[in-house]
PDB file of C-alpha atoms in Angstrom:
ATOM      1  CA  UNK E 140       9.529  59.066 166.541  1.00  0.00           C
ATOM      2  CA  UNK E 141      10.937  62.156 168.540  1.00  0.00           C
ATOM      3  CA  UNK E 142      10.990  61.671 172.076  1.00  0.00           C
ATOM      4  CA  UNK E 143      11.699  64.137 174.633  1.00  0.00           C
ATOM      5  CA  UNK E 144      12.035  63.507 178.470  1.00  0.00           C
ATOM      6  CA  UNK E 145      11.135  66.478 181.062  1.00  0.00           C
ATOM      7  CA  UNK E 146      10.173  66.709 184.554  1.00  0.00           C
ATOM      8  CA  UNK E 147       6.381  66.568 184.557  1.00  0.00           C
ATOM      9  CA  UNK E 148       4.145  69.562 185.058  1.00  0.00           C
ATOM     10  CA  UNK E 149       0.810  69.622 186.726  1.00  0.00           C
ATOM     11  CA  UNK E 150      -1.173  68.875 183.489  1.00  0.00           C
ATOM     12  CA  UNK E 151       1.353  66.113 182.554  1.00  0.00           C
ATOM     13  CA  UNK E 152       0.890  64.572 185.954  1.00  0.00           C
ATOM     14  CA  UNK E 153      -3.056  64.624 185.544  1.00  0.00           C
ATOM     15  CA  UNK E 154      -2.611  62.573 182.431  1.00  0.00           C
ATOM     16  CA  UNK E 155      -0.372  59.936 184.216  1.00  0.00           C
ATOM     17  CA  UNK E 156      -2.995  59.686 187.007  1.00  0.00           C
ATOM     18  CA  UNK E 157      -5.618  59.154 184.331  1.00  0.00           C
ATOM     19  CA  UNK E 158      -3.505  56.585 182.557  1.00  0.00           C
ATOM     20  CA  UNK E 159      -3.037  54.912 185.948  1.00  0.00           C
ATOM     21  CA  UNK E 160      -6.674  54.530 186.342  1.00  0.00           C
ATOM     22  CA  UNK E 161      -7.259  53.274 182.867  1.00  0.00           C
ATOM     23  CA  UNK E 162      -4.871  50.336 183.831  1.00  0.00           C
ATOM     24  CA  UNK E 163      -1.775  51.821 182.382  1.00  0.00           C
ATOM     25  CA  UNK E 164       0.270  50.549 185.378  1.00  0.00           C
ATOM     26  CA  UNK E 165       3.441  48.625 186.307  1.00  0.00           C
ATOM     27  CA  UNK E 166       1.039  47.264 189.444  1.00  0.00           C
ATOM     28  CA  UNK E 167      -2.534  47.368 187.767  1.00  0.00           C
ATOM     29  CA  UNK E 168      -3.932  45.663 191.117  1.00  0.00           C
ATOM     30  CA  UNK E 169      -3.040  48.222 193.552  1.00  0.00           C
ATOM     31  CA  UNK E 170      -4.933  50.811 191.349  1.00  0.00           C
ATOM     32  CA  UNK E 171      -7.910  48.583 190.988  1.00  0.00           C
ATOM     33  CA  UNK E 172      -8.660  48.767 194.689  1.00  0.00           C
ATOM     34  CA  UNK E 173      -8.472  52.720 194.581  1.00  0.00           C
ATOM     35  CA  UNK E 174     -11.231  52.266 191.686  1.00  0.00           C
ATOM     36  CA  UNK E 175     -13.742  50.654 193.454  1.00  0.00           C
ATOM     37  CA  UNK E 176     -14.297  53.757 196.123  1.00  0.00           C
ATOM     38  CA  UNK E 177     -15.152  56.629 193.884  1.00  0.00           C
ATOM     39  CA  UNK E 178     -14.346  59.151 196.988  1.00  0.00           C
ATOM     40  CA  UNK E 179     -10.858  57.519 197.193  1.00  0.00           C
ATOM     41  CA  UNK E 180     -10.745  57.694 193.533  1.00  0.00           C
ATOM     42  CA  UNK E 181     -11.627  61.509 193.460  1.00  0.00           C
ATOM     43  CA  UNK E 182      -9.003  62.156 196.233  1.00  0.00           C
ATOM     44  CA  UNK E 183      -6.207  60.409 194.668  1.00  0.00           C
ATOM     45  CA  UNK E 184      -6.981  62.067 191.071  1.00  0.00           C
ATOM     46  CA  UNK E 185      -7.331  65.779 192.498  1.00  0.00           C
ATOM     47  CA  UNK E 186      -5.447  66.017 195.987  1.00  0.00           C
ATOM     48  CA  UNK E 187      -3.430  63.115 197.107  1.00  0.00           C
ATOM     49  CA  UNK E 188      -1.877  61.954 193.684  1.00  0.00           C
ATOM     50  CA  UNK E 189      -0.688  65.361 192.316  1.00  0.00           C
ATOM     51  CA  UNK E 190       0.782  66.172 195.876  1.00  0.00           C
ATOM     52  CA  UNK E 191       2.638  62.903 195.968  1.00  0.00           C
ATOM     53  CA  UNK E 192       3.901  62.740 192.249  1.00  0.00           C
ATOM     54  CA  UNK E 193       5.207  66.648 192.245  1.00  0.00           C
ATOM     55  CA  UNK E 194       6.082  67.047 196.008  1.00  0.00           C
ATOM     56  CA  UNK E 195       7.132  64.103 197.600  1.00  0.00           C
ATOM     57  CA  UNK E 196       8.281  62.045 194.501  1.00  0.00           C
ATOM     58  CA  UNK E 197      10.009  63.089 191.240  1.00  0.00           C
ATOM     59  CA  UNK E 198       8.054  62.342 187.937  1.00  0.00           C
ATOM     60  CA  UNK E 199       9.201  62.219 184.401  1.00  0.00           C
ATOM     61  CA  UNK E 200       7.149  62.105 181.358  1.00  0.00           C
ATOM     62  CA  UNK E 201       7.906  61.285 177.517  1.00  0.00           C
ATOM     63  CA  UNK E 202       6.495  63.675 175.111  1.00  0.00           C
ATOM     64  CA  UNK E 203       6.722  64.473 171.145  1.00  0.00           C
ATOM     65  CA  UNK E 204       6.385  68.122 171.797  1.00  0.00           C
ATOM     66  CA  UNK E 205       7.608  69.989 174.956  1.00  0.00           C
ATOM     67  CA  UNK E 206       5.132  70.879 177.373  1.00  0.00           C
ATOM     68  CA  UNK E 207       2.369  68.521 175.914  1.00  0.00           C
ATOM     69  CA  UNK E 208      -0.316  67.002 178.234  1.00  0.00           C
ATOM     70  CA  UNK E 209      -0.494  64.190 175.549  1.00  0.00           C
ATOM     71  CA  UNK E 210       2.172  62.070 177.270  1.00  0.00           C
ATOM     72  CA  UNK E 211       3.733  59.040 175.519  1.00  0.00           C
ATOM     73  CA  UNK E 212       4.950  57.542 178.762  1.00  0.00           C
ATOM     74  CA  UNK E 213       5.695  58.235 182.534  1.00  0.00           C
ATOM     75  CA  UNK E 214       8.348  57.393 185.448  1.00  0.00           C
ATOM     76  CA  UNK E 215       7.363  58.077 188.627  1.00  0.00           C
ATOM     77  CA  UNK E 216      10.407  57.948 191.423  1.00  0.00           C
ATOM     78  CA  UNK E 217      10.161  57.422 195.306  1.00  0.00           C
ATOM     79  CA  UNK E 218      12.564  57.511 198.076  1.00  0.00           C
ATOM     80  CA  UNK E 219      13.181  55.168 201.093  1.00  0.00           C
ATOM     81  CA  UNK E 220      16.172  54.786 203.285  1.00  0.00           C
ATOM     82  CA  UNK E 221      19.008  54.428 201.055  1.00  0.00           C
ATOM     83  CA  UNK E 222      17.073  53.468 198.163  1.00  0.00           C
ATOM     84  CA  UNK E 223      15.396  55.202 195.015  1.00  0.00           C
ATOM     85  CA  UNK E 224      13.035  53.212 193.236  1.00  0.00           C
ATOM     86  CA  UNK E 225      10.167  53.298 191.062  1.00  0.00           C
ATOM     87  CA  UNK E 226       6.505  54.027 192.130  1.00  0.00           C
ATOM     88  CA  UNK E 227       5.032  53.372 188.967  1.00  0.00           C
ATOM     89  CA  UNK E 228       5.826  53.624 185.215  1.00  0.00           C
ATOM     90  CA  UNK E 229       3.901  53.146 182.176  1.00  0.00           C
ATOM     91  CA  UNK E 230       3.720  53.811 178.226  1.00  0.00           C
ATOM     92  CA  UNK E 231       0.402  54.752 176.377  1.00  0.00           C
ATOM     93  CA  UNK E 232      -0.999  51.281 176.905  1.00  0.00           C
ATOM     94  CA  UNK E 233      -0.728  48.354 179.350  1.00  0.00           C
ATOM     95  CA  UNK E 234       2.302  46.033 178.908  1.00  0.00           C
ATOM     96  CA  UNK E 235       0.872  43.383 181.295  1.00  0.00           C
ATOM     97  CA  UNK E 236       1.885  40.290 179.668  1.00  0.00           C
ATOM     98  CA  UNK E 237       2.127  42.188 176.381  1.00  0.00           C
ATOM     99  CA  UNK E 238       5.139  42.541 174.085  1.00  0.00           C
ATOM    100  CA  UNK E 239       6.106  46.358 173.600  1.00  0.00           C
ATOM    101  CA  UNK E 240       6.323  47.775 170.314  1.00  0.00           C
ATOM    102  CA  UNK E 241       9.827  49.228 169.146  1.00  0.00           C
ATOM    103  CA  UNK E 242       8.162  52.674 169.852  1.00  0.00           C
ATOM    104  CA  UNK E 243       6.994  51.771 173.316  1.00  0.00           C
ATOM    105  CA  UNK E 244      10.714  50.481 174.152  1.00  0.00           C
ATOM    106  CA  UNK E 245      12.303  53.824 172.952  1.00  0.00           C
ATOM    107  CA  UNK E 246       9.762  55.555 175.110  1.00  0.00           C
ATOM    108  CA  UNK E 247      10.802  53.332 178.362  1.00  0.00           C
ATOM    109  CA  UNK E 248      14.367  53.194 177.557  1.00  0.00           C
ATOM    110  CA  UNK E 249      14.771  57.153 177.479  1.00  0.00           C
ATOM    111  CA  UNK E 250      12.548  57.485 180.539  1.00  0.00           C
ATOM    112  CA  UNK E 251      14.742  55.064 182.561  1.00  0.00           C
ATOM    113  CA  UNK E 252      17.911  56.658 181.002  1.00  0.00           C
ATOM    114  CA  UNK E 253      17.143  60.120 181.901  1.00  0.00           C
ATOM    115  CA  UNK E 254      15.634  59.487 185.305  1.00  0.00           C
ATOM    116  CA  UNK E 255      18.908  57.435 186.289  1.00  0.00           C
ATOM    117  CA  UNK E 256      21.080  60.431 184.991  1.00  0.00           C
ATOM    118  CA  UNK E 257      18.949  62.707 186.874  1.00  0.00           C
ATOM    119  CA  UNK E 258      19.316  60.959 190.130  1.00  0.00           C
ATOM    120  CA  UNK E 259      22.935  60.675 189.996  1.00  0.00           C
ATOM    121  CA  UNK E 260      23.252  64.614 189.514  1.00  0.00           C
ATOM    122  CA  UNK E 261      20.310  65.605 192.057  1.00  0.00           C
ATOM    123  CA  UNK E 262      20.059  63.037 194.816  1.00  0.00           C
ATOM    124  CA  UNK E 263      22.311  61.071 196.672  1.00  0.00           C
ATOM    125  CA  UNK E 264      21.085  57.383 197.041  1.00  0.00           C
ATOM    126  CA  UNK E 265      23.533  54.498 196.564  1.00  0.00           C
ATOM    127  CA  UNK E 266      20.953  52.364 195.035  1.00  0.00           C
ATOM    128  CA  UNK E 267      18.020  52.390 192.621  1.00  0.00           C
ATOM    129  CA  UNK E 268      15.280  49.648 192.171  1.00  0.00           C
ATOM    130  CA  UNK E 269      12.982  49.226 189.089  1.00  0.00           C
ATOM    131  CA  UNK E 270       9.829  47.090 190.058  1.00  0.00           C
ATOM    132  CA  UNK E 271       8.598  44.687 187.548  1.00  0.00           C
ATOM    133  CA  UNK E 272       6.003  41.926 187.052  1.00  0.00           C
ATOM    134  CA  UNK E 273       7.833  38.684 186.784  1.00  0.00           C
ATOM    135  CA  UNK E 274       5.733  37.586 183.756  1.00  0.00           C
ATOM    136  CA  UNK E 275       7.044  40.793 181.874  1.00  0.00           C
ATOM    137  CA  UNK E 276       8.351  40.652 178.590  1.00  0.00           C
ATOM    138  CA  UNK E 277      11.945  39.688 177.944  1.00  0.00           C
ATOM    139  CA  UNK E 278      12.243  42.712 175.902  1.00  0.00           C
ATOM    140  CA  UNK E 279      11.614  45.185 178.976  1.00  0.00           C
ATOM    141  CA  UNK E 280      14.098  43.087 180.921  1.00  0.00           C
ATOM    142  CA  UNK E 281      16.532  43.518 178.014  1.00  0.00           C
ATOM    143  CA  UNK E 282      16.218  47.558 178.426  1.00  0.00           C
ATOM    144  CA  UNK E 283      16.874  47.066 182.038  1.00  0.00           C
ATOM    145  CA  UNK E 284      20.145  45.190 181.452  1.00  0.00           C
ATOM    146  CA  UNK E 285      21.209  47.560 178.737  1.00  0.00           C
ATOM    147  CA  UNK E 286      20.907  50.508 181.575  1.00  0.00           C
ATOM    148  CA  UNK E 287      23.201  48.448 183.741  1.00  0.00           C
ATOM    149  CA  UNK E 288      20.551  46.759 186.034  1.00  0.00           C
ATOM    150  CA  UNK E 289      20.705  43.536 187.414  1.00  0.00           C
ATOM    151  CA  UNK E 290      18.243  41.002 189.094  1.00  0.00           C
ATOM    152  CA  UNK E 291      19.155  40.193 192.711  1.00  0.00           C
ATOM    153  CA  UNK E 292      18.386  36.576 194.142  1.00  0.00           C
ATOM    154  CA  UNK E 293      15.774  38.117 196.417  1.00  0.00           C
ATOM    155  CA  UNK E 294      12.502  36.511 197.188  1.00  0.00           C
ATOM    156  CA  UNK E 295      12.128  35.346 193.576  1.00  0.00           C
ATOM    157  CA  UNK E 296      10.042  32.209 194.189  1.00  0.00           C
ATOM    158  CA  UNK E 297       7.304  31.245 197.015  1.00  0.00           C
ATOM    159  CA  UNK E 298       5.593  28.426 198.421  1.00  0.00           C
ATOM    160  CA  UNK E 299       1.761  28.963 198.903  1.00  0.00           C
ATOM    161  CA  UNK E 300      -0.875  26.736 200.544  1.00  0.00           C
ATOM    162  CA  UNK E 301      -4.484  27.238 202.035  1.00  0.00           C
ATOM    163  CA  UNK E 302      -5.027  27.552 205.544  1.00  0.00           C
ATOM    164  CA  UNK E 303      -4.769  25.632 207.753  1.00  0.00           C
ATOM    165  CA  UNK E 304      -1.711  23.360 206.860  1.00  0.00           C
ATOM    166  CA  UNK E 305      -2.244  19.778 206.838  1.00  0.00           C
ATOM    167  CA  UNK E 306      -0.191  19.333 210.023  1.00  0.00           C
ATOM    168  CA  UNK E 307      -0.619  21.829 213.209  1.00  0.00           C
ATOM    169  CA  UNK E 308       2.571  20.872 215.471  1.00  0.00           C
ATOM    170  CA  UNK E 309       3.988  22.706 218.590  1.00  0.00           C
ATOM    171  CA  UNK E 310       7.049  24.615 218.165  1.00  0.00           C
ATOM    172  CA  UNK E 311      10.245  22.357 217.927  1.00  0.00           C
ATOM    173  CA  UNK E 312      11.993  22.493 221.372  1.00  0.00           C
ATOM    174  CA  UNK E 313      15.364  22.634 219.932  1.00  0.00           C
ATOM    175  CA  UNK E 314      14.588  26.181 218.512  1.00  0.00           C
ATOM    176  CA  UNK E 315      13.583  29.311 220.423  1.00  0.00           C
ATOM    177  CA  UNK E 316      11.475  31.776 218.573  1.00  0.00           C
ATOM    178  CA  UNK E 317      10.938  35.084 220.372  1.00  0.00           C
ATOM    179  CA  UNK E 318       8.963  38.566 219.277  1.00  0.00           C
ATOM    180  CA  UNK E 319      11.275  41.634 218.672  1.00  0.00           C
ATOM    181  CA  UNK E 320      10.751  45.237 218.727  1.00  0.00           C
ATOM    182  CA  UNK E 321      11.008  46.225 215.354  1.00  0.00           C
ATOM    183  CA  UNK E 322      12.756  49.514 216.065  1.00  0.00           C
ATOM    184  CA  UNK E 323      15.464  47.560 218.106  1.00  0.00           C
ATOM    185  CA  UNK E 324      15.622  44.412 215.972  1.00  0.00           C
ATOM    186  CA  UNK E 325      15.909  45.887 212.287  1.00  0.00           C
ATOM    187  CA  UNK E 326      19.702  46.273 212.166  1.00  0.00           C
ATOM    188  CA  UNK E 327      19.846  42.915 213.352  1.00  0.00           C
ATOM    189  CA  UNK E 328      17.396  41.327 211.158  1.00  0.00           C
ATOM    190  CA  UNK E 329      19.620  42.830 208.275  1.00  0.00           C
ATOM    191  CA  UNK E 330      22.415  40.915 209.524  1.00  0.00           C
ATOM    192  CA  UNK E 331      20.663  37.789 209.906  1.00  0.00           C
ATOM    193  CA  UNK E 332      19.447  38.174 206.482  1.00  0.00           C
ATOM    194  CA  UNK E 333      22.846  37.266 205.297  1.00  0.00           C
ATOM    195  CA  UNK E 334      22.253  33.794 206.614  1.00  0.00           C
ATOM    196  CA  UNK E 335      20.100  33.018 203.855  1.00  0.00           C
ATOM    197  CA  UNK E 336      23.128  33.098 200.985  1.00  0.00           C
ATOM    198  CA  UNK E 337      26.059  31.040 200.125  1.00  0.00           C
ATOM    199  CA  UNK E 338      28.685  32.648 198.384  1.00  0.00           C
ATOM    200  CA  UNK E 339      29.262  30.702 195.161  1.00  0.00           C
ATOM    201  CA  UNK E 340      32.525  28.697 194.795  1.00  0.00           C
ATOM    202  CA  UNK E 341      33.423  30.677 191.625  1.00  0.00           C
ATOM    203  CA  UNK E 342      32.194  34.048 192.777  1.00  0.00           C
ATOM    204  CA  UNK E 343      34.201  36.948 194.022  1.00  0.00           C
ATOM    205  CA  UNK E 344      33.490  37.277 198.196  1.00  0.00           C
ATOM    206  CA  UNK E 345      33.898  40.932 197.876  1.00  0.00           C
ATOM    207  CA  UNK E 346      31.426  41.147 194.901  1.00  0.00           C
ATOM    208  CA  UNK E 347      29.112  38.890 196.758  1.00  0.00           C
ATOM    209  CA  UNK E 348      29.078  41.073 199.730  1.00  0.00           C
ATOM    210  CA  UNK E 349      28.068  44.006 197.616  1.00  0.00           C
ATOM    211  CA  UNK E 350      25.316  42.132 196.240  1.00  0.00           C
ATOM    212  CA  UNK E 351      23.927  41.559 199.792  1.00  0.00           C
ATOM    213  CA  UNK E 352      24.250  45.132 200.989  1.00  0.00           C
ATOM    214  CA  UNK E 353      21.917  45.825 197.840  1.00  0.00           C
ATOM    215  CA  UNK E 354      19.519  43.313 199.019  1.00  0.00           C
ATOM    216  CA  UNK E 355      19.576  44.766 202.543  1.00  0.00           C
ATOM    217  CA  UNK E 356      18.966  48.329 201.011  1.00  0.00           C
ATOM    218  CA  UNK E 357      16.010  46.778 199.021  1.00  0.00           C
ATOM    219  CA  UNK E 358      14.615  44.854 201.942  1.00  0.00           C
ATOM    220  CA  UNK E 359      14.799  47.827 204.897  1.00  0.00           C
ATOM    221  CA  UNK E 360      11.438  49.527 204.173  1.00  0.00           C
ATOM    222  CA  UNK E 361       9.578  46.217 204.494  1.00  0.00           C
ATOM    223  CA  UNK E 362      10.614  45.702 208.100  1.00  0.00           C
ATOM    224  CA  UNK E 363       8.764  48.634 209.353  1.00  0.00           C
ATOM    225  CA  UNK E 364       5.339  47.255 209.004  1.00  0.00           C
ATOM    226  CA  UNK E 365       6.190  43.523 209.790  1.00  0.00           C
ATOM    227  CA  UNK E 366       6.554  41.643 213.047  1.00  0.00           C
ATOM    228  CA  UNK E 367       9.850  40.311 213.419  1.00  0.00           C
ATOM    229  CA  UNK E 368      10.902  37.107 215.290  1.00  0.00           C
ATOM    230  CA  UNK E 369      14.211  36.121 216.283  1.00  0.00           C
ATOM    231  CA  UNK E 370      15.325  32.146 215.833  1.00  0.00           C
ATOM    232  CA  UNK E 371      17.726  30.668 218.366  1.00  0.00           C
ATOM    233  CA  UNK E 372      19.434  27.320 218.673  1.00  0.00           C
ATOM    234  CA  UNK E 373      21.379  26.515 221.773  1.00  0.00           C
ATOM    235  CA  UNK E 374      21.242  30.258 222.574  1.00  0.00           C
ATOM    236  CA  UNK E 375      22.733  31.338 219.463  1.00  0.00           C
ATOM    237  CA  UNK E 376      20.986  33.144 216.603  1.00  0.00           C
ATOM    238  CA  UNK E 377      20.325  30.947 213.571  1.00  0.00           C
ATOM    239  CA  UNK E 378      17.942  33.484 211.791  1.00  0.00           C
ATOM    240  CA  UNK E 379      14.644  35.388 211.771  1.00  0.00           C
ATOM    241  CA  UNK E 380      11.233  35.314 210.715  1.00  0.00           C
ATOM    242  CA  UNK E 381       9.210  38.208 209.194  1.00  0.00           C
ATOM    243  CA  UNK E 382       5.425  37.834 209.575  1.00  0.00           C
ATOM    244  CA  UNK E 383       3.093  40.310 207.732  1.00  0.00           C
ATOM    245  CA  UNK E 384      -0.658  39.875 207.293  1.00  0.00           C
ATOM    246  CA  UNK E 385      -2.145  40.919 203.935  1.00  0.00           C
ATOM    247  CA  UNK E 386      -5.985  40.931 203.801  1.00  0.00           C
ATOM    248  CA  UNK E 387      -6.665  37.170 204.508  1.00  0.00           C
ATOM    249  CA  UNK E 388      -3.025  36.105 203.524  1.00  0.00           C
ATOM    250  CA  UNK E 389      -0.549  35.184 206.175  1.00  0.00           C
ATOM    251  CA  UNK E 390       3.144  36.146 204.803  1.00  0.00           C
ATOM    252  CA  UNK E 391       5.931  34.845 206.156  1.00  0.00           C
ATOM    253  CA  UNK E 392       9.756  35.274 204.963  1.00  0.00           C
ATOM    254  CA  UNK E 393      12.311  33.141 206.466  1.00  0.00           C
ATOM    255  CA  UNK E 394      16.284  33.651 206.851  1.00  0.00           C
ATOM    256  CA  UNK E 395      17.965  30.478 208.438  1.00  0.00           C
ATOM    257  CA  UNK E 396      21.367  29.217 208.489  1.00  0.00           C
ATOM    258  CA  UNK E 397      22.161  26.597 205.806  1.00  0.00           C
ATOM    259  CA  UNK E 398      22.355  23.731 208.039  1.00  0.00           C
ATOM    260  CA  UNK E 399      18.473  24.060 208.847  1.00  0.00           C
ATOM    261  CA  UNK E 400      17.509  24.263 205.206  1.00  0.00           C
ATOM    262  CA  UNK E 401      15.252  21.137 204.420  1.00  0.00           C
ATOM    263  CA  UNK E 402      15.797  19.517 207.763  1.00  0.00           C
ATOM    264  CA  UNK E 403      12.858  18.325 209.701  1.00  0.00           C
ATOM    265  CA  UNK E 404      13.628  20.842 212.115  1.00  0.00           C
ATOM    266  CA  UNK E 405      12.957  23.361 209.916  1.00  0.00           C
ATOM    267  CA  UNK E 406       9.680  21.707 208.547  1.00  0.00           C
ATOM    268  CA  UNK E 407       8.427  21.466 212.265  1.00  0.00           C
ATOM    269  CA  UNK E 408       8.742  25.207 212.418  1.00  0.00           C
ATOM    270  CA  UNK E 409       7.244  26.109 209.495  1.00  0.00           C
ATOM    271  CA  UNK E 410       4.429  23.652 210.179  1.00  0.00           C
ATOM    272  CA  UNK E 411       3.752  25.402 213.803  1.00  0.00           C
ATOM    273  CA  UNK E 412       4.074  28.999 212.515  1.00  0.00           C
ATOM    274  CA  UNK E 413       0.715  29.444 210.839  1.00  0.00           C
ATOM    275  CA  UNK E 414      -0.914  28.102 213.839  1.00  0.00           C
ATOM    276  CA  UNK E 415       1.004  30.519 215.973  1.00  0.00           C
ATOM    277  CA  UNK E 416       0.452  33.712 213.486  1.00  0.00           C
ATOM    278  CA  UNK E 417      -2.169  32.958 211.308  1.00  0.00           C
ATOM    279  CA  UNK E 418      -5.511  32.368 213.007  1.00  0.00           C
ATOM    280  CA  UNK E 419      -8.281  33.330 210.512  1.00  0.00           C
ATOM    281  CA  UNK E 420      -6.078  33.626 207.320  1.00  0.00           C
ATOM    282  CA  UNK E 421      -7.476  31.965 204.600  1.00  0.00           C
ATOM    283  CA  UNK E 422      -4.022  31.300 202.568  1.00  0.00           C
ATOM    284  CA  UNK E 423      -0.179  31.265 203.768  1.00  0.00           C
ATOM    285  CA  UNK E 424       2.650  32.523 201.426  1.00  0.00           C
ATOM    286  CA  UNK E 425       6.202  31.330 202.577  1.00  0.00           C
ATOM    287  CA  UNK E 426       9.465  32.912 201.094  1.00  0.00           C
ATOM    288  CA  UNK E 427      12.803  32.867 201.773  1.00  0.00           C
ATOM    289  CA  UNK E 428      15.564  35.156 200.596  1.00  0.00           C
ATOM    290  CA  UNK E 429      17.513  33.102 198.136  1.00  0.00           C
ATOM    291  CA  UNK E 430      16.161  30.689 195.805  1.00  0.00           C
ATOM    292  CA  UNK E 431      18.746  28.182 197.196  1.00  0.00           C
ATOM    293  CA  UNK E 432      17.088  28.069 200.309  1.00  0.00           C
ATOM    294  CA  UNK E 433      13.851  27.436 198.950  1.00  0.00           C
ATOM    295  CA  UNK E 434      15.085  24.794 196.522  1.00  0.00           C
ATOM    296  CA  UNK E 435      16.557  22.921 199.555  1.00  0.00           C
ATOM    297  CA  UNK E 436      13.578  23.107 201.458  1.00  0.00           C
ATOM    298  CA  UNK E 437      10.829  22.554 198.530  1.00  0.00           C
ATOM    299  CA  UNK E 438      10.380  19.013 199.135  1.00  0.00           C
ATOM    300  CA  UNK E 439       9.995  19.198 202.687  1.00  0.00           C
ATOM    301  CA  UNK E 440       7.347  22.119 202.374  1.00  0.00           C
ATOM    302  CA  UNK E 441       5.478  20.599 199.654  1.00  0.00           C
ATOM    303  CA  UNK E 442       4.601  17.388 202.035  1.00  0.00           C
ATOM    304  CA  UNK E 443       2.794  19.958 204.223  1.00  0.00           C
ATOM    305  CA  UNK E 444       0.783  21.065 201.199  1.00  0.00           C
ATOM    306  CA  UNK E 445       2.730  24.034 199.833  1.00  0.00           C
ATOM    307  CA  UNK E 446       3.000  24.490 196.041  1.00  0.00           C
ATOM    308  CA  UNK E 447       5.959  26.329 194.541  1.00  0.00           C
ATOM    309  CA  UNK E 448       5.322  29.237 192.627  1.00  0.00           C
ATOM    310  CA  UNK E 449       7.337  32.189 190.665  1.00  0.00           C
ATOM    311  CA  UNK E 450       6.853  35.303 192.948  1.00  0.00           C
ATOM    312  CA  UNK E 451       4.747  37.826 191.055  1.00  0.00           C
ATOM    313  CA  UNK E 452       7.378  40.712 191.469  1.00  0.00           C
ATOM    314  CA  UNK E 453      10.947  41.414 190.630  1.00  0.00           C
ATOM    315  CA  UNK E 454      12.856  44.138 191.673  1.00  0.00           C
ATOM    316  CA  UNK E 455      15.824  45.058 189.481  1.00  0.00           C
ATOM    317  CA  UNK E 456      18.806  47.049 190.894  1.00  0.00           C
ATOM    318  CA  UNK E 457      21.663  49.343 190.007  1.00  0.00           C
ATOM    319  CA  UNK E 458      24.236  51.338 191.846  1.00  0.00           C
ATOM    320  CA  UNK E 459      24.230  55.093 191.599  1.00  0.00           C
TER     321      UNK E 459
END
C-alpha cells in the first residue's frame, strides 16, 4: 500500500470530521456528547470544526492519492503552553479495543513520524504528547515507542467511590488546607507536584528531574479550570490538592510529601474532602500523580470505600 502524508485541505478536514462523528476517534466518548444535539453537531461540522482544525490547530491526513478526500487516517495537533499534542487521531475504523491491521499500523506510524518531523521544523515546543486510551492495543503502544515516545508516571491509576464516603470526619487539625487563587498559585502547584515523586535508587537524578519537567508541562493546562488548595503542616507546605467537578463526579488529585502517604492523617484528609467540596456529587475520583503514592495509600483509601482502577487515559511523551 502506498501511503502519503500531507497537510489537510478543506475537503480532507470535512472527511476527518465525518469520521469523528462516525465514532472513529481517539476519544469517542467526547464526540458522543456532540452527536446528541443536532444544532451543536451542525455547528461543529460546518463552522467550528473546520476553523479549529485548519486555523487553531494543524491537521495531517494519510492518502493513497495526493489531494484525495478519501483519507486513510488523520492526526490533529493542538498547542498549549510548552506542549504540542494530539487533539484527535484515527484511521478508517475505530481502534477502540481493536487490534490494528498491518496497513493501519503503517498509516498511524507515518502520520506520527511526519507530524513529529513537521513540529520540529515549524514549531518551537519542547514536548509533544500522544493521547491514548489505556486499554489500546500493545501494537499501537509499540508504534509510539518506535518513534521515541515514553509513558510518564502521570495519573496512570485511580481510586473511585460512590458519594458520600463511608466516613465524613472534620479536617485534621494537624493540616491546614486553604483555597488559593489559581493565577497566583499555578507555579507553586507545579513545584509541589514534585513532592509526589521519589527518585528510584538506580535512577540518574538529572534524568529523573527531566522527566518531572515533562510531567509539569503536561499538567499545566489542567490548572486553569480547577480549584487549588495548599496543604500545610506546621506552617510548611507539604503538598496541594486539585479539585475539579465533571458532571456529577468530584475529581481530586493529590500531591503530598511521602511521609504522609498511607498515614492516618492522609486518610482523615481524604475522608474529609468530599464533605467539604463535593456536595451534590454522585461519585468521587481520587488520583495522585505517581503510582508509588497510590500504592502506598491504597489500603487506607480502600477502607473508606474506594476501589482501585487503571485510569482510562495515558499520555505518551517525547522531547522535541
